């Protein structure tokens, strides 16, 4: 179909097209005028995603996630928030609403759920693209009611969001409180075990006692080493065959004096024998004195060697005593070491229980504070007010749309009528219909008569 054919069809069917256009626009105007007016109230809330947690002071990474704002929109549209709005407005207590519910549902289900579903149908939640502001729009027949519902949705959203944050903290608080009691009991048991062990073994200060016993052990070991040296020395002297070569004998002043006297008498005796003879009384007297000195020297030497034997026997006894004391002291030190190790284990148990108790107690205190918080990161930016003008119906917009749709409808109707009852309105139509060449065209008679009449009058 060419443009000329299209225009010829419209010219031929203009009355029907005009009638369809007029009916469409008129119907739209009448319906828009008769439709009940709807008012849309809007409340704006702002979500602070950058402020730290008021209790822990940490930034919550979940708030920075891309889907956080979409989650908040879903929360506002949830049944829980709608039910909170129904409860907050007290709609369940209205006899008229109760009668409507019984008539609509025959008393099936819950009134709160039914009202929440109705409110959700007129709710429109739109987040801002470039900010953290969420607009809560509610449309209703009464402007004051629409504003009240929009504000109720904003408050319900804040309450539900706070409850969603506080409810887990309450559960955690209960859990950590039980864990704190368990940790405290473990700590008390560990402390009691340490106290009982100290009382059973009479321990007051393990380190000081162990240091004292260790020093005593070292001293006993040193004494034993010294006594063993004395015993070895006494034994070597005791086994010596020449008593006069012993150091004690050689260093004795009495022995040395006796030896000097004997040497002097022997020299005198030798001289006297040369001058006086062997049987002289002086010689006999000198020999008698010399024998007495030698006897005294032998007795003194035996005393010294006897003292060495006595020293050896005493050293052996002392060595045996010190070895026994050393063994006893070693056993005592080993016992103290074992007690110290056991005490260290008990102390480490106490330290571990103490750390666990502190960690759990701190977490319990934090969750307890979080469970009692009444702050949230959401605030009402702009409360809803009763709109002065209705948002629906939009008469001007509807008329403009009806003009566009009426034009399309009128053109379409003209084309449909033309296609159902095809007419020849131009040479192109005749060529298409007969598939023959056109030799000539005769103008309409009315045009010829008009031109003739004009020429006569002229």
Short mmCIF file of C-alpha atoms in Angstrom, two decimals:
data_model
loop_
_atom_site.label_atom_id
_atom_site.label_comp_id
_atom_site.label_asym_id
_atom_site.label_seq_id
_atom_site.Cartn_x
_atom_site.Cartn_y
_atom_site.Cartn_z
CA UNK A 1 0.00 0.00 0.00
CA UNK A 2 1.38 3.35 -1.04
CA UNK A 3 1.02 6.59 0.82
CA UNK A 4 -1.50 7.85 -1.77
CA UNK A 5 -3.65 4.77 -1.31
CA UNK A 6 -3.46 5.18 2.47
CA UNK A 7 -4.55 8.80 2.26
CA UNK A 8 -7.40 7.95 -0.14
CA UNK A 9 -8.63 5.32 2.32
CA UNK A 10 -8.57 7.79 5.16
CA UNK A 11 -10.40 10.36 3.07
CA UNK A 12 -13.02 7.82 2.17
CA UNK A 13 -13.41 6.50 5.76
CA UNK A 14 -12.91 9.75 7.64
CA UNK A 15 -16.29 9.76 9.29
CA UNK A 16 -15.84 6.31 10.83
CA UNK A 17 -12.24 7.12 11.86
CA UNK A 18 -13.34 10.40 13.41
CA UNK A 19 -16.17 8.67 15.25
CA UNK A 20 -13.78 6.03 16.68
CA UNK A 21 -11.30 8.71 17.71
CA UNK A 22 -13.99 10.81 19.40
CA UNK A 23 -15.45 7.82 21.23
CA UNK A 24 -12.00 6.78 22.51
CA UNK A 25 -11.13 10.22 23.83
CA UNK A 26 -14.61 10.79 25.28
CA UNK A 27 -14.61 7.42 26.99
CA UNK A 28 -11.20 8.10 28.47
CA UNK A 29 -12.29 11.49 29.78
CA UNK A 30 -15.47 10.10 31.30
CA UNK A 31 -13.74 7.14 32.91
CA UNK A 32 -10.91 9.28 34.26
CA UNK A 33 -13.45 11.69 35.72
CA UNK A 34 -15.53 8.95 37.33
CA UNK A 35 -12.58 6.94 38.71
CA UNK A 36 -12.05 7.30 42.47
CA UNK A 37 -9.16 9.53 43.39
CA UNK A 38 -6.02 7.92 44.78
CA UNK A 39 -3.45 9.73 46.90
CA UNK A 40 0.20 8.68 47.18
CA UNK A 41 2.15 9.53 50.33
CA UNK A 42 5.93 9.10 50.40
CA UNK A 43 8.29 8.65 53.34
CA UNK A 44 12.07 8.62 52.87
CA UNK A 45 14.49 6.70 55.08
CA UNK A 46 18.29 6.87 54.93
CA UNK A 47 20.51 3.84 55.57
CA UNK A 48 23.92 4.67 57.03
CA UNK A 49 26.31 2.01 55.74
CA UNK A 50 29.57 3.71 56.76
CA UNK A 51 29.15 4.26 60.48
CA UNK A 52 30.89 1.70 62.76
CA UNK A 53 29.04 -0.64 65.06
CA UNK A 54 28.12 1.32 68.23
CA UNK A 55 29.20 -1.55 70.53
CA UNK A 56 32.27 -3.09 68.92
CA UNK A 57 33.38 0.02 66.99
CA UNK A 58 34.12 -2.08 63.92
CA UNK A 59 32.98 -1.49 60.37
CA UNK A 60 30.45 -4.12 59.29
CA UNK A 61 31.60 -5.40 55.92
CA UNK A 62 28.14 -6.72 55.09
CA UNK A 63 26.79 -3.17 54.85
CA UNK A 64 29.27 -2.36 52.10
CA UNK A 65 28.16 -5.29 49.93
CA UNK A 66 26.43 -4.42 46.62
CA UNK A 67 23.28 -6.32 47.54
CA UNK A 68 22.80 -4.63 50.90
CA UNK A 69 20.35 -1.98 49.65
CA UNK A 70 18.39 -4.60 47.69
CA UNK A 71 18.13 -6.62 50.89
CA UNK A 72 16.74 -3.60 52.74
CA UNK A 73 14.10 -3.12 50.03
CA UNK A 74 13.10 -6.78 50.39
CA UNK A 75 12.82 -6.31 54.15
CA UNK A 76 10.45 -3.36 53.70
CA UNK A 77 8.32 -5.44 51.30
CA UNK A 78 8.31 -8.44 53.66
CA UNK A 79 5.27 -9.79 55.48
CA UNK A 80 6.94 -9.14 58.83
CA UNK A 81 7.09 -5.39 58.27
CA UNK A 82 3.54 -5.34 56.90
CA UNK A 83 2.29 -7.20 59.98
CA UNK A 84 4.15 -4.73 62.19
CA UNK A 85 2.34 -1.90 60.34
CA UNK A 86 -1.04 -3.57 60.92
CA UNK A 87 -0.23 -3.95 64.59
CA UNK A 88 1.13 -0.42 64.89
CA UNK A 89 -1.97 1.15 63.30
CA UNK A 90 -4.33 -1.03 65.33
CA UNK A 91 -6.26 -2.03 62.20
CA UNK A 92 -7.24 -5.39 63.69
CA UNK A 93 -9.41 -3.68 66.28
CA UNK A 94 -11.67 -1.99 63.72
CA UNK A 95 -15.13 -3.65 63.52
CA UNK A 96 -15.57 -2.48 59.92
CA UNK A 97 -12.29 -4.08 58.86
CA UNK A 98 -13.21 -7.26 60.68
CA UNK A 99 -16.52 -7.36 58.84
CA UNK A 100 -14.76 -6.86 55.48
CA UNK A 101 -12.36 -9.67 56.30
CA UNK A 102 -15.15 -12.09 57.19
CA UNK A 103 -17.00 -11.18 54.03
CA UNK A 104 -13.92 -11.57 51.82
CA UNK A 105 -12.46 -14.75 53.37
CA UNK A 106 -15.46 -16.28 55.19
CA UNK A 107 -13.36 -16.16 58.35
CA UNK A 108 -10.51 -18.27 56.97
CA UNK A 109 -6.91 -17.48 57.84
CA UNK A 110 -5.66 -14.67 60.04
CA UNK A 111 -6.94 -11.12 59.93
CA UNK A 112 -3.42 -9.69 60.32
CA UNK A 113 -2.11 -11.66 57.34
CA UNK A 114 -5.06 -10.55 55.20
CA UNK A 115 -4.54 -6.90 56.09
CA UNK A 116 -0.78 -7.18 55.53
CA UNK A 117 -1.41 -8.60 52.06
CA UNK A 118 -3.76 -5.73 51.19
CA UNK A 119 -1.26 -3.12 52.36
CA UNK A 120 1.53 -4.71 50.35
CA UNK A 121 -0.50 -4.42 47.13
CA UNK A 122 -0.54 -0.62 47.41
CA UNK A 123 3.08 -0.33 48.58
CA UNK A 124 5.87 0.81 46.27
CA UNK A 125 9.46 0.85 47.56
CA UNK A 126 12.10 2.54 45.42
CA UNK A 127 15.78 2.85 46.36
CA UNK A 128 17.76 5.79 45.06
CA UNK A 129 20.41 4.96 42.50
CA UNK A 130 23.11 7.34 43.67
CA UNK A 131 22.47 7.43 47.41
CA UNK A 132 21.45 5.32 50.40
CA UNK A 133 17.94 6.78 50.56
CA UNK A 134 14.90 4.53 50.19
CA UNK A 135 11.51 6.01 49.28
CA UNK A 136 8.45 4.26 50.71
CA UNK A 137 5.32 5.13 48.73
CA UNK A 138 1.80 4.10 49.66
CA UNK A 139 -1.30 4.81 47.58
CA UNK A 140 -4.78 5.01 49.12
CA UNK A 141 -8.16 6.69 48.77
CA UNK A 142 -7.63 8.80 51.90
CA UNK A 143 -4.57 11.11 51.92
CA UNK A 144 -4.29 11.06 55.71
CA UNK A 145 -4.50 7.27 55.81
CA UNK A 146 -1.91 6.98 53.01
CA UNK A 147 0.51 9.21 54.96
CA UNK A 148 -0.10 7.24 58.16
CA UNK A 149 0.57 3.92 56.42
CA UNK A 150 3.74 5.23 54.75
CA UNK A 151 5.08 6.48 58.09
CA UNK A 152 4.02 3.20 59.73
CA UNK A 153 5.99 1.25 57.10
CA UNK A 154 9.05 3.42 57.77
CA UNK A 155 8.79 2.87 61.54
CA UNK A 156 7.99 -0.81 61.09
CA UNK A 157 11.06 -1.19 58.90
CA UNK A 158 13.24 0.45 61.56
CA UNK A 159 11.77 -1.78 64.30
CA UNK A 160 12.15 -4.97 62.29
CA UNK A 161 15.70 -4.06 61.24
CA UNK A 162 16.62 -3.43 64.87
CA UNK A 163 15.02 -6.70 65.92
CA UNK A 164 16.93 -8.56 63.19
CA UNK A 165 20.17 -7.21 64.65
CA UNK A 166 19.23 -7.69 68.29
CA UNK A 167 17.66 -11.18 68.07
CA UNK A 168 20.93 -12.99 67.18
CA UNK A 169 22.74 -10.98 69.87
CA UNK A 170 20.18 -12.19 72.42
CA UNK A 171 20.74 -15.78 71.39
CA UNK A 172 24.50 -15.27 71.54
CA UNK A 173 24.17 -13.62 74.95
CA UNK A 174 22.34 -16.65 76.32
CA UNK A 175 24.90 -19.00 74.79
CA UNK A 176 27.92 -17.08 76.05
CA UNK A 177 26.36 -16.74 79.49
CA UNK A 178 26.20 -20.53 79.73
CA UNK A 179 29.75 -20.79 78.41
CA UNK A 180 30.90 -18.25 81.00
CA UNK A 181 29.44 -20.37 83.80
CA UNK A 182 31.18 -23.46 82.42
CA UNK A 183 34.50 -21.61 82.07
CA UNK A 184 34.19 -20.26 85.62
CA UNK A 185 33.57 -23.77 86.96
CA UNK A 186 36.64 -25.08 85.11
CA UNK A 187 38.76 -22.25 86.51
CA UNK A 188 37.55 -22.89 90.05
CA UNK A 189 38.26 -26.62 89.69
CA UNK A 190 41.79 -25.93 88.44
CA UNK A 191 42.47 -23.54 91.32
CA UNK A 192 41.06 -26.03 93.83
CA UNK A 193 43.24 -28.82 92.39
CA UNK A 194 46.36 -26.66 92.85
CA UNK A 195 45.38 -25.73 96.40
CA UNK A 196 44.66 -29.36 97.35
CA UNK A 197 47.99 -30.53 95.93
CA UNK A 198 49.90 -27.88 97.87
CA UNK A 199 48.10 -28.78 101.09
CA UNK A 200 48.66 -32.51 100.61
CA UNK A 201 52.40 -32.05 100.06
CA UNK A 202 52.92 -29.16 102.45
CA UNK A 203 54.19 -26.85 99.72
CA UNK A 204 54.38 -23.15 100.36
CA UNK A 205 57.10 -21.94 98.01
CA UNK A 206 58.36 -24.58 95.62
CA UNK A 207 61.10 -22.56 93.98
CA UNK A 208 62.72 -21.37 97.23
CA UNK A 209 62.54 -24.83 98.75
CA UNK A 210 64.00 -26.42 95.64
CA UNK A 211 66.82 -23.88 95.54
CA UNK A 212 67.66 -24.57 99.19
CA UNK A 213 67.64 -28.34 98.75
CA UNK A 214 69.71 -28.06 95.56
CA UNK A 215 72.31 -25.94 97.37
CA UNK A 216 72.34 -28.46 100.17
CA UNK A 217 72.86 -31.27 97.66
CA UNK A 218 75.79 -29.43 96.11
CA UNK A 219 77.33 -28.81 99.54
CA UNK A 220 76.99 -32.47 100.50
CA UNK A 221 78.55 -33.52 97.22
CA UNK A 222 81.47 -31.16 97.82
CA UNK A 223 81.97 -32.54 101.36
CA UNK A 224 81.88 -36.10 100.01
CA UNK A 225 84.51 -35.24 97.43
CA UNK A 226 86.76 -33.76 100.12
CA UNK A 227 86.32 -36.75 102.46
CA UNK A 228 87.01 -39.17 99.61
CA UNK A 229 90.27 -37.32 98.94
CA UNK A 230 91.22 -37.59 102.60
CA UNK A 231 90.38 -41.28 102.64
CA UNK A 232 92.50 -41.96 99.58
CA UNK A 233 95.42 -40.05 101.08
CA UNK A 234 95.09 -41.87 104.42
CA UNK A 235 94.90 -45.22 102.68
CA UNK A 236 98.10 -44.53 100.70
CA UNK A 237 99.91 -43.51 103.89
CA UNK A 238 98.49 -46.51 105.71
CA UNK A 239 99.82 -48.90 103.07
CA UNK A 240 103.31 -47.35 103.17
CA UNK A 241 106.06 -49.80 104.50
CA UNK A 242 108.42 -47.07 105.74
CA UNK A 243 106.85 -45.19 108.58
CA UNK A 244 109.75 -42.79 108.97
CA UNK A 245 109.16 -41.46 105.45
CA UNK A 246 105.62 -40.36 106.15
CA UNK A 247 105.03 -36.65 106.00
CA UNK A 248 103.44 -36.58 109.44
CA UNK A 249 106.49 -38.34 110.91
CA UNK A 250 108.97 -36.20 109.10
CA UNK A 251 107.13 -32.99 110.00
CA UNK A 252 106.67 -33.87 113.71
CA UNK A 253 108.80 -31.60 115.96
CA UNK A 254 109.04 -34.27 118.68
CA UNK A 255 110.25 -36.89 116.23
CA UNK A 256 112.77 -34.49 114.78
CA UNK A 257 113.97 -33.57 118.29
CA UNK A 258 114.33 -37.22 119.26
CA UNK A 259 116.23 -37.88 116.05
CA UNK A 260 118.56 -34.97 116.81
CA UNK A 261 119.15 -36.24 120.38
CA UNK A 262 119.82 -39.76 119.12
CA UNK A 263 122.27 -38.44 116.55
CA UNK A 264 124.05 -36.39 119.21
CA UNK A 265 124.27 -39.35 121.63
CA UNK A 266 125.45 -41.64 118.87
CA UNK A 267 128.25 -39.21 118.03
CA UNK A 268 129.14 -38.88 121.69
CA UNK A 269 129.05 -42.66 122.13
CA UNK A 270 131.37 -43.17 119.20
CA UNK A 271 133.83 -40.65 120.60
CA UNK A 272 133.66 -42.14 124.10
CA UNK A 273 134.34 -45.67 122.83
CA UNK A 274 137.52 -44.47 121.23
CA UNK A 275 138.75 -42.75 124.41
CA UNK A 276 137.27 -44.77 127.25
CA UNK A 277 136.55 -48.27 126.00
CA UNK A 278 133.41 -50.31 125.66
CA UNK A 279 133.04 -51.27 129.33
CA UNK A 280 133.35 -47.82 130.74
CA UNK A 281 130.38 -46.80 132.90
CA UNK A 282 129.90 -43.57 130.97
CA UNK A 283 129.61 -45.49 127.75
CA UNK A 284 127.08 -47.85 129.25
CA UNK A 285 125.10 -44.89 130.55
CA UNK A 286 125.17 -43.25 127.13
CA UNK A 287 124.04 -46.50 125.48
CA UNK A 288 121.21 -46.74 127.99
CA UNK A 289 120.10 -43.18 127.19
CA UNK A 290 120.42 -43.87 123.50
CA UNK A 291 118.19 -46.97 123.79
CA UNK A 292 115.61 -44.98 125.72
CA UNK A 293 115.57 -42.30 123.00
CA UNK A 294 115.21 -44.87 120.27
CA UNK A 295 112.39 -46.56 122.13
CA UNK A 296 110.70 -43.20 122.56
CA UNK A 297 111.21 -42.48 118.82
CA UNK A 298 109.64 -45.80 117.90
CA UNK A 299 106.69 -45.14 120.22
CA UNK A 300 106.15 -41.71 118.78
CA UNK A 301 106.35 -43.08 115.25
CA UNK A 302 103.78 -45.74 116.09
CA UNK A 303 101.49 -43.07 117.52
CA UNK A 304 101.66 -41.13 114.28
CA UNK A 305 101.01 -44.21 112.16
CA UNK A 306 98.17 -45.17 114.52
CA UNK A 307 96.64 -41.72 114.10
CA UNK A 308 96.83 -42.21 110.32
CA UNK A 309 94.92 -45.47 110.67
CA UNK A 310 92.37 -43.78 112.89
CA UNK A 311 92.01 -40.95 110.35
CA UNK A 312 91.51 -43.52 107.60
CA UNK A 313 88.78 -45.33 109.51
CA UNK A 314 87.04 -42.07 110.42
CA UNK A 315 87.23 -40.92 106.80
CA UNK A 316 85.73 -44.19 105.61
CA UNK A 317 82.85 -43.82 108.07
CA UNK A 318 82.36 -40.17 107.13
CA UNK A 319 82.43 -41.10 103.45
CA UNK A 320 79.72 -43.70 103.99
CA UNK A 321 77.61 -41.20 105.93
CA UNK A 322 77.99 -38.55 103.27
CA UNK A 323 77.13 -41.03 100.49
CA UNK A 324 73.94 -41.92 102.32
CA UNK A 325 73.15 -38.27 102.93
CA UNK A 326 73.88 -37.52 99.27
CA UNK A 327 71.56 -40.27 98.06
CA UNK A 328 68.84 -39.03 100.42
CA UNK A 329 69.34 -35.46 99.26
CA UNK A 330 69.20 -36.51 95.61
CA UNK A 331 65.93 -38.35 96.23
CA UNK A 332 64.55 -35.27 97.99
CA UNK A 333 65.56 -32.97 95.11
CA UNK A 334 64.02 -35.38 92.57
CA UNK A 335 60.79 -35.37 94.56
CA UNK A 336 60.82 -31.59 94.65
CA UNK A 337 61.45 -31.47 90.90
CA UNK A 338 58.51 -33.77 90.32
CA UNK A 339 56.31 -31.67 92.58
CA UNK A 340 57.43 -28.52 90.77
CA UNK A 341 56.59 -30.08 87.41
CA UNK A 342 53.18 -31.12 88.66
CA UNK A 343 52.62 -27.66 90.09
CA UNK A 344 53.61 -26.11 86.76
CA UNK A 345 51.06 -28.34 85.00
CA UNK A 346 48.38 -27.28 87.47
CA UNK A 347 49.38 -23.63 87.06
CA UNK A 348 49.21 -23.91 83.28
CA UNK A 349 45.76 -25.44 83.62
CA UNK A 350 44.77 -22.44 85.72
CA UNK A 351 46.25 -20.01 83.19
CA UNK A 352 44.48 -21.73 80.30
CA UNK A 353 41.19 -21.76 82.18
CA UNK A 354 41.73 -18.11 83.13
CA UNK A 355 42.31 -17.06 79.51
CA UNK A 356 39.27 -19.01 78.33
CA UNK A 357 37.16 -17.46 81.09
CA UNK A 358 38.33 -13.93 80.20
CA UNK A 359 37.65 -14.41 76.48
CA UNK A 360 34.20 -15.90 77.02
CA UNK A 361 33.35 -13.36 79.71
CA UNK A 362 34.37 -10.46 77.45
CA UNK A 363 32.33 -11.86 74.56
CA UNK A 364 29.37 -12.43 76.89
CA UNK A 365 29.52 -8.82 78.07
CA UNK A 366 29.69 -7.55 74.49
CA UNK A 367 26.77 -9.66 73.28
CA UNK A 368 24.77 -8.69 76.35
CA UNK A 369 25.26 -5.01 75.50
CA UNK A 370 24.41 -5.70 71.85
CA UNK A 371 21.22 -7.49 72.88
CA UNK A 372 20.09 -4.42 74.83
CA UNK A 373 20.90 -1.83 72.18
CA UNK A 374 18.08 0.31 70.78
CA UNK A 375 20.05 2.01 68.03
CA UNK A 376 20.07 1.21 64.36
CA UNK A 377 21.73 2.58 61.25
CA UNK A 378 18.38 3.64 59.75
CA UNK A 379 16.69 7.00 60.25
CA UNK A 380 13.62 8.68 58.80
CA UNK A 381 14.82 11.34 56.42
CA UNK A 382 11.45 12.78 55.36
CA UNK A 383 8.23 11.68 57.06
CA UNK A 384 5.17 11.27 54.87
CA UNK A 385 2.55 14.04 54.83
CA UNK A 386 -0.99 13.97 53.47
CA UNK A 387 -0.74 14.81 49.74
CA UNK A 388 -2.97 17.72 48.70
CA UNK A 389 -3.44 16.50 45.12
CA UNK A 390 -4.41 13.00 43.98
CA UNK A 391 -1.84 10.90 42.19
CA UNK A 392 -4.49 8.93 40.31
CA UNK A 393 -6.26 9.27 37.96
CA UNK A 394 -4.03 11.56 35.86
CA UNK A 395 -6.66 13.09 33.55
CA UNK A 396 -4.28 15.05 31.32
CA UNK A 397 -1.95 12.11 30.85
CA UNK A 398 -4.88 9.78 30.18
CA UNK A 399 -6.30 12.22 27.57
CA UNK A 400 -2.94 12.45 25.83
CA UNK A 401 -2.65 8.69 25.81
CA UNK A 402 -6.25 8.37 24.57
CA UNK A 403 -5.52 10.79 21.72
CA UNK A 404 -2.59 8.67 20.66
CA UNK A 405 -4.46 5.40 21.07
CA UNK A 406 -7.62 6.87 19.49
CA UNK A 407 -5.63 7.92 16.46
CA UNK A 408 -4.18 4.44 16.12
CA UNK A 409 -7.60 2.88 16.65
CA UNK A 410 -9.32 5.10 14.09
CA UNK A 411 -6.66 4.45 11.46
CA UNK A 412 -6.72 0.76 12.17
CA UNK A 413 -10.51 0.65 11.96
CA UNK A 414 -10.47 2.46 8.61
CA UNK A 415 -7.90 0.02 7.26
CA UNK A 416 -9.83 -3.01 8.52
CA UNK A 417 -13.08 -1.80 6.94
CA UNK A 418 -11.27 -1.09 3.70
CA UNK A 419 -9.69 -4.53 3.62
CA UNK A 420 -13.03 -6.26 4.30
CA UNK A 421 -14.76 -4.29 1.53
CA UNK A 422 -12.10 -3.46 -1.01
CA UNK A 423 -12.83 -0.48 -3.35
CA UNK A 424 -11.03 0.94 -6.39
CA UNK A 425 -9.99 4.44 -5.39
CA UNK A 426 -7.02 5.10 -7.70
CA UNK A 427 -5.34 3.89 -10.88
CA UNK A 428 -2.91 1.94 -8.70
CA UNK A 429 -5.84 -0.04 -7.23
CA UNK A 430 -7.11 -0.82 -10.77
CA UNK A 431 -3.68 -1.96 -11.94
CA UNK A 432 -3.36 -4.20 -8.89
CA UNK A 433 -6.85 -5.61 -9.31
CA UNK A 434 -6.80 -6.31 -13.14
CA UNK A 435 -3.08 -6.53 -13.78
CA UNK A 436 -3.57 -4.49 -17.00
CA UNK A 437 -1.94 -1.27 -18.17
CA UNK A 438 -3.86 1.98 -17.78
CA UNK A 439 -4.35 3.90 -21.04
CA UNK A 440 -6.03 7.00 -19.63
CA UNK A 441 -7.96 8.47 -16.70
CA UNK A 442 -11.22 10.49 -16.69
CA UNK A 443 -11.71 13.07 -13.96
CA UNK A 444 -14.85 12.99 -11.82
CA UNK A 445 -17.99 14.59 -13.23
CA UNK A 446 -18.47 16.78 -10.24
CA UNK A 447 -15.17 18.41 -10.93
CA UNK A 448 -16.06 18.98 -14.54
CA UNK A 449 -19.41 20.53 -13.65
CA UNK A 450 -17.82 22.78 -11.17
CA UNK A 451 -15.28 24.03 -13.66
CA UNK A 452 -18.02 24.56 -16.32
CA UNK A 453 -20.19 26.51 -13.92
CA UNK A 454 -17.32 28.72 -13.04
CA UNK A 455 -16.61 29.34 -16.70
CA UNK A 456 -20.27 30.30 -17.41
CA UNK A 457 -20.45 32.68 -14.57
CA UNK A 458 -17.25 34.17 -15.70
#
